[in-house]
Short mmCIF file of C-alpha atoms in Angstrom, two decimals:
data_model
loop_
_atom_site.label_atom_id
_atom_site.label_comp_id
_atom_site.label_asym_id
_atom_site.label_seq_id
_atom_site.Cartn_x
_atom_site.Cartn_y
_atom_site.Cartn_z
CA UNK A 1 164.51 -209.47 16.21
CA UNK A 2 163.25 -208.52 19.67
CA UNK A 3 161.32 -205.58 18.19
CA UNK A 4 159.49 -207.84 15.75
CA UNK A 5 158.70 -210.38 18.47
CA UNK A 6 157.37 -207.60 20.72
CA UNK A 7 155.16 -206.21 17.93
CA UNK A 8 153.76 -209.67 17.12
CA UNK A 9 152.92 -210.29 20.78
CA UNK A 10 151.31 -206.84 21.04
CA UNK A 11 149.17 -207.45 17.93
CA UNK A 12 148.06 -210.88 19.20
CA UNK A 13 147.20 -209.40 22.60
CA UNK A 14 145.10 -206.62 21.02
CA UNK A 15 143.30 -209.18 18.83
CA UNK A 16 142.53 -211.28 21.91
CA UNK A 17 141.12 -208.25 23.74
CA UNK A 18 138.93 -207.15 20.86
CA UNK A 19 137.41 -210.61 20.32
CA UNK A 20 136.57 -210.87 24.02
CA UNK A 21 134.25 -207.88 23.90
CA UNK A 22 130.49 -208.08 23.55
CA UNK A 23 129.46 -207.19 20.05
CA UNK A 24 126.95 -204.39 19.85
CA UNK A 25 125.48 -205.41 16.50
CA UNK A 26 124.47 -202.33 14.56
CA UNK A 27 126.45 -199.34 15.81
CA UNK A 28 124.49 -196.30 16.96
CA UNK A 29 124.93 -193.22 14.79
CA UNK A 30 127.81 -190.91 15.69
CA UNK A 31 129.32 -193.59 17.95
CA UNK A 32 132.88 -192.80 18.95
CA UNK A 33 135.32 -195.32 17.52
CA UNK A 34 138.37 -196.32 19.44
CA UNK A 35 141.01 -193.65 19.00
CA UNK A 36 144.42 -194.95 17.98
CA UNK A 37 147.34 -192.57 17.85
CA UNK A 38 150.98 -192.21 18.83
CA UNK A 39 150.30 -189.74 21.63
CA UNK A 40 149.68 -190.45 25.27
CA UNK A 41 145.94 -191.09 25.91
CA UNK A 42 146.09 -189.69 29.44
CA UNK A 43 144.33 -186.46 30.34
CA UNK A 44 145.90 -183.29 31.56
CA UNK A 45 144.01 -180.26 32.82
CA UNK A 46 144.44 -177.18 30.63
CA UNK A 47 142.36 -174.06 31.24
CA UNK A 48 141.38 -173.80 27.58
CA UNK A 49 137.99 -172.17 28.24
CA UNK A 50 136.86 -170.05 31.17
CA UNK A 51 133.31 -170.54 32.58
CA UNK A 52 131.75 -167.89 30.32
CA UNK A 53 133.40 -169.30 27.19
CA UNK A 54 132.33 -172.85 28.07
CA UNK A 55 128.67 -171.83 28.27
CA UNK A 56 128.93 -170.35 24.76
CA UNK A 57 129.75 -173.76 23.27
CA UNK A 58 126.95 -175.85 21.75
CA UNK A 59 124.85 -177.44 23.22
CA UNK A 60 125.24 -175.49 26.50
CA UNK A 61 124.58 -172.15 24.77
CA UNK A 62 121.07 -173.38 23.81
CA UNK A 63 120.29 -175.33 26.98
CA UNK A 64 117.79 -174.00 29.49
CA UNK A 65 118.27 -177.13 31.60
CA UNK A 66 120.87 -179.90 31.72
CA UNK A 67 119.99 -183.31 33.15
CA UNK A 68 121.98 -186.42 34.04
CA UNK A 69 120.12 -189.70 33.54
CA UNK A 70 120.70 -193.42 33.90
CA UNK A 71 118.80 -196.19 32.19
CA UNK A 72 118.97 -199.99 31.98
CA UNK A 73 121.16 -201.66 29.40
CA UNK A 74 119.28 -203.61 26.74
CA UNK A 75 121.17 -206.13 24.64
CA UNK A 76 119.35 -205.29 21.38
CA UNK A 77 121.41 -202.44 19.97
CA UNK A 78 119.31 -202.23 16.80
CA UNK A 79 116.91 -200.06 18.81
CA UNK A 80 118.78 -197.25 20.61
CA UNK A 81 117.24 -196.27 23.94
CA UNK A 82 117.78 -192.59 23.30
CA UNK A 83 116.28 -191.63 19.98
CA UNK A 84 114.44 -188.74 18.42
CA UNK A 85 112.38 -191.01 16.16
CA UNK A 86 109.18 -189.92 17.90
CA UNK A 87 110.39 -186.30 18.29
CA UNK A 88 110.70 -186.88 22.04
CA UNK A 89 112.75 -189.05 24.36
CA UNK A 90 110.80 -191.59 26.40
CA UNK A 91 111.67 -190.57 29.98
CA UNK A 92 109.92 -193.64 31.42
CA UNK A 93 113.09 -195.66 30.73
CA UNK A 94 115.17 -193.57 33.17
CA UNK A 95 116.19 -195.17 36.46
CA UNK A 96 117.73 -192.05 38.04
CA UNK A 97 117.72 -188.39 37.04
CA UNK A 98 119.29 -185.18 38.29
CA UNK A 99 118.62 -181.63 37.11
CA UNK A 100 121.89 -179.70 37.31
CA UNK A 101 122.30 -176.34 39.05
CA UNK A 102 124.34 -173.56 37.43
CA UNK A 103 127.33 -174.53 39.59
CA UNK A 104 127.00 -178.18 38.58
CA UNK A 105 126.84 -177.22 34.89
CA UNK A 106 130.04 -175.20 35.40
CA UNK A 107 131.78 -178.30 36.83
CA UNK A 108 130.50 -180.47 33.98
CA UNK A 109 131.73 -178.08 31.28
CA UNK A 110 135.09 -177.86 33.05
CA UNK A 111 135.46 -181.66 32.74
CA UNK A 112 134.28 -181.74 29.12
CA UNK A 113 136.29 -178.84 27.75
CA UNK A 114 139.37 -178.45 29.97
CA UNK A 115 140.48 -182.08 30.31
CA UNK A 116 142.43 -182.93 27.17
CA UNK A 117 145.14 -185.17 25.76
CA UNK A 118 148.68 -184.49 26.94
CA UNK A 119 149.92 -184.85 23.32
CA UNK A 120 153.12 -186.39 24.66
CA UNK A 121 154.62 -189.03 22.36
CA UNK A 122 155.54 -192.23 24.18
CA UNK A 123 158.03 -194.62 22.66
CA UNK A 124 159.68 -197.96 23.34
CA UNK A 125 163.16 -198.47 21.94
CA UNK A 126 162.62 -195.59 19.53
CA UNK A 127 159.26 -196.82 18.19
CA UNK A 128 156.08 -194.82 18.95
CA UNK A 129 153.55 -196.65 21.10
CA UNK A 130 150.00 -196.69 19.73
CA UNK A 131 147.19 -196.41 22.27
CA UNK A 132 143.52 -197.21 21.90
CA UNK A 133 140.96 -195.40 24.05
CA UNK A 134 137.72 -197.39 24.02
CA UNK A 135 136.88 -200.74 22.52
CA UNK A 136 135.43 -200.67 19.01
CA UNK A 137 133.03 -203.63 19.38
CA UNK A 138 131.93 -202.81 22.91
CA UNK A 139 128.99 -200.49 23.58
CA UNK A 140 126.66 -200.83 26.57
CA UNK A 141 125.41 -197.31 27.38
CA UNK A 142 123.65 -196.72 30.68
CA UNK A 143 124.04 -192.95 31.17
CA UNK A 144 123.44 -189.73 29.30
CA UNK A 145 123.58 -185.95 29.57
CA UNK A 146 120.35 -184.38 28.25
CA UNK A 147 120.01 -180.82 26.97
CA UNK A 148 116.57 -179.21 27.33
CA UNK A 149 115.44 -175.99 25.62
CA UNK A 150 113.16 -173.23 26.94
CA UNK A 151 110.06 -175.13 25.77
CA UNK A 152 111.03 -178.19 27.81
CA UNK A 153 112.04 -180.22 24.73
CA UNK A 154 115.17 -182.37 24.71
CA UNK A 155 117.14 -181.09 21.73
CA UNK A 156 120.34 -183.06 22.23
CA UNK A 157 122.22 -185.59 24.34
CA UNK A 158 125.58 -187.19 25.00
CA UNK A 159 125.15 -190.92 25.63
CA UNK A 160 127.91 -192.59 27.68
CA UNK A 161 129.20 -196.12 28.09
CA UNK A 162 131.57 -196.09 31.06
CA UNK A 163 132.33 -199.82 30.80
CA UNK A 164 133.74 -199.48 27.27
CA UNK A 165 135.00 -195.87 27.36
CA UNK A 166 132.79 -194.85 24.45
CA UNK A 167 130.10 -192.29 23.77
CA UNK A 168 127.85 -190.91 21.08
CA UNK A 169 126.15 -187.60 20.50
CA UNK A 170 122.66 -187.01 19.13
CA UNK A 171 124.17 -184.62 16.59
CA UNK A 172 127.58 -183.88 15.12
CA UNK A 173 127.02 -180.26 16.17
CA UNK A 174 127.42 -181.18 19.87
CA UNK A 175 130.85 -180.23 21.14
CA UNK A 176 132.28 -182.63 23.72
CA UNK A 177 135.98 -181.82 23.84
CA UNK A 178 138.64 -184.55 23.67
CA UNK A 179 137.67 -187.84 25.28
CA UNK A 180 141.03 -188.69 26.79
CA UNK A 181 141.37 -191.78 28.98
CA UNK A 182 140.55 -190.38 32.44
CA UNK A 183 137.66 -188.20 31.21
CA UNK A 184 135.32 -191.21 31.34
CA UNK A 185 136.32 -191.86 34.97
CA UNK A 186 135.85 -188.19 35.86
CA UNK A 187 132.39 -188.18 34.28
CA UNK A 188 131.43 -191.42 36.03
CA UNK A 189 132.41 -189.89 39.40
CA UNK A 190 130.49 -186.75 38.47
CA UNK A 191 127.34 -188.80 37.83
CA UNK A 192 127.79 -190.65 41.16
CA UNK A 193 128.20 -187.31 42.99
CA UNK A 194 124.77 -186.36 41.64
CA UNK A 195 123.24 -189.71 42.70
CA UNK A 196 122.98 -191.00 39.15
CA UNK A 197 124.72 -194.36 38.70
#
């Protein structure tokens, strides 16, 4: 009886949280949905890839430059701020930018590819606990990582919404690693360290 009561309260609480979020209208393409699973959403550091291996992963393998940018949030989500509709990204929307050094790119790839889920199963009274990382109806991006080729053209990006713990990539080919819970906080601190808020 207590298990059923607990599950009902948990479901009602999750419904309350999801209805309290700002709806984004039309979802951007390749937007990360909330991840629900029976494993622990917390990050652990695992040296999965060394610095050389990380630079061989797309999009870093094709990037001549990597930039961090911030931009204002606009409520109309039917028109994404970052888009390749005109074959170029309008850089006039950026509030702050930072071109990354080789050492800074190394730190960024370490966060993206070596922070991962712990894959530990949490349970309560023998029942697995389901976690959700990110809110499905919440998306207010204000930051992005841009990848620039040798010709100076932006060929890809990772757009980030730190408020909602969500992201999207410009292409499914972009490898981001697992977006475990603390990865968003680590990336937010990384942006702040490079004077991009």
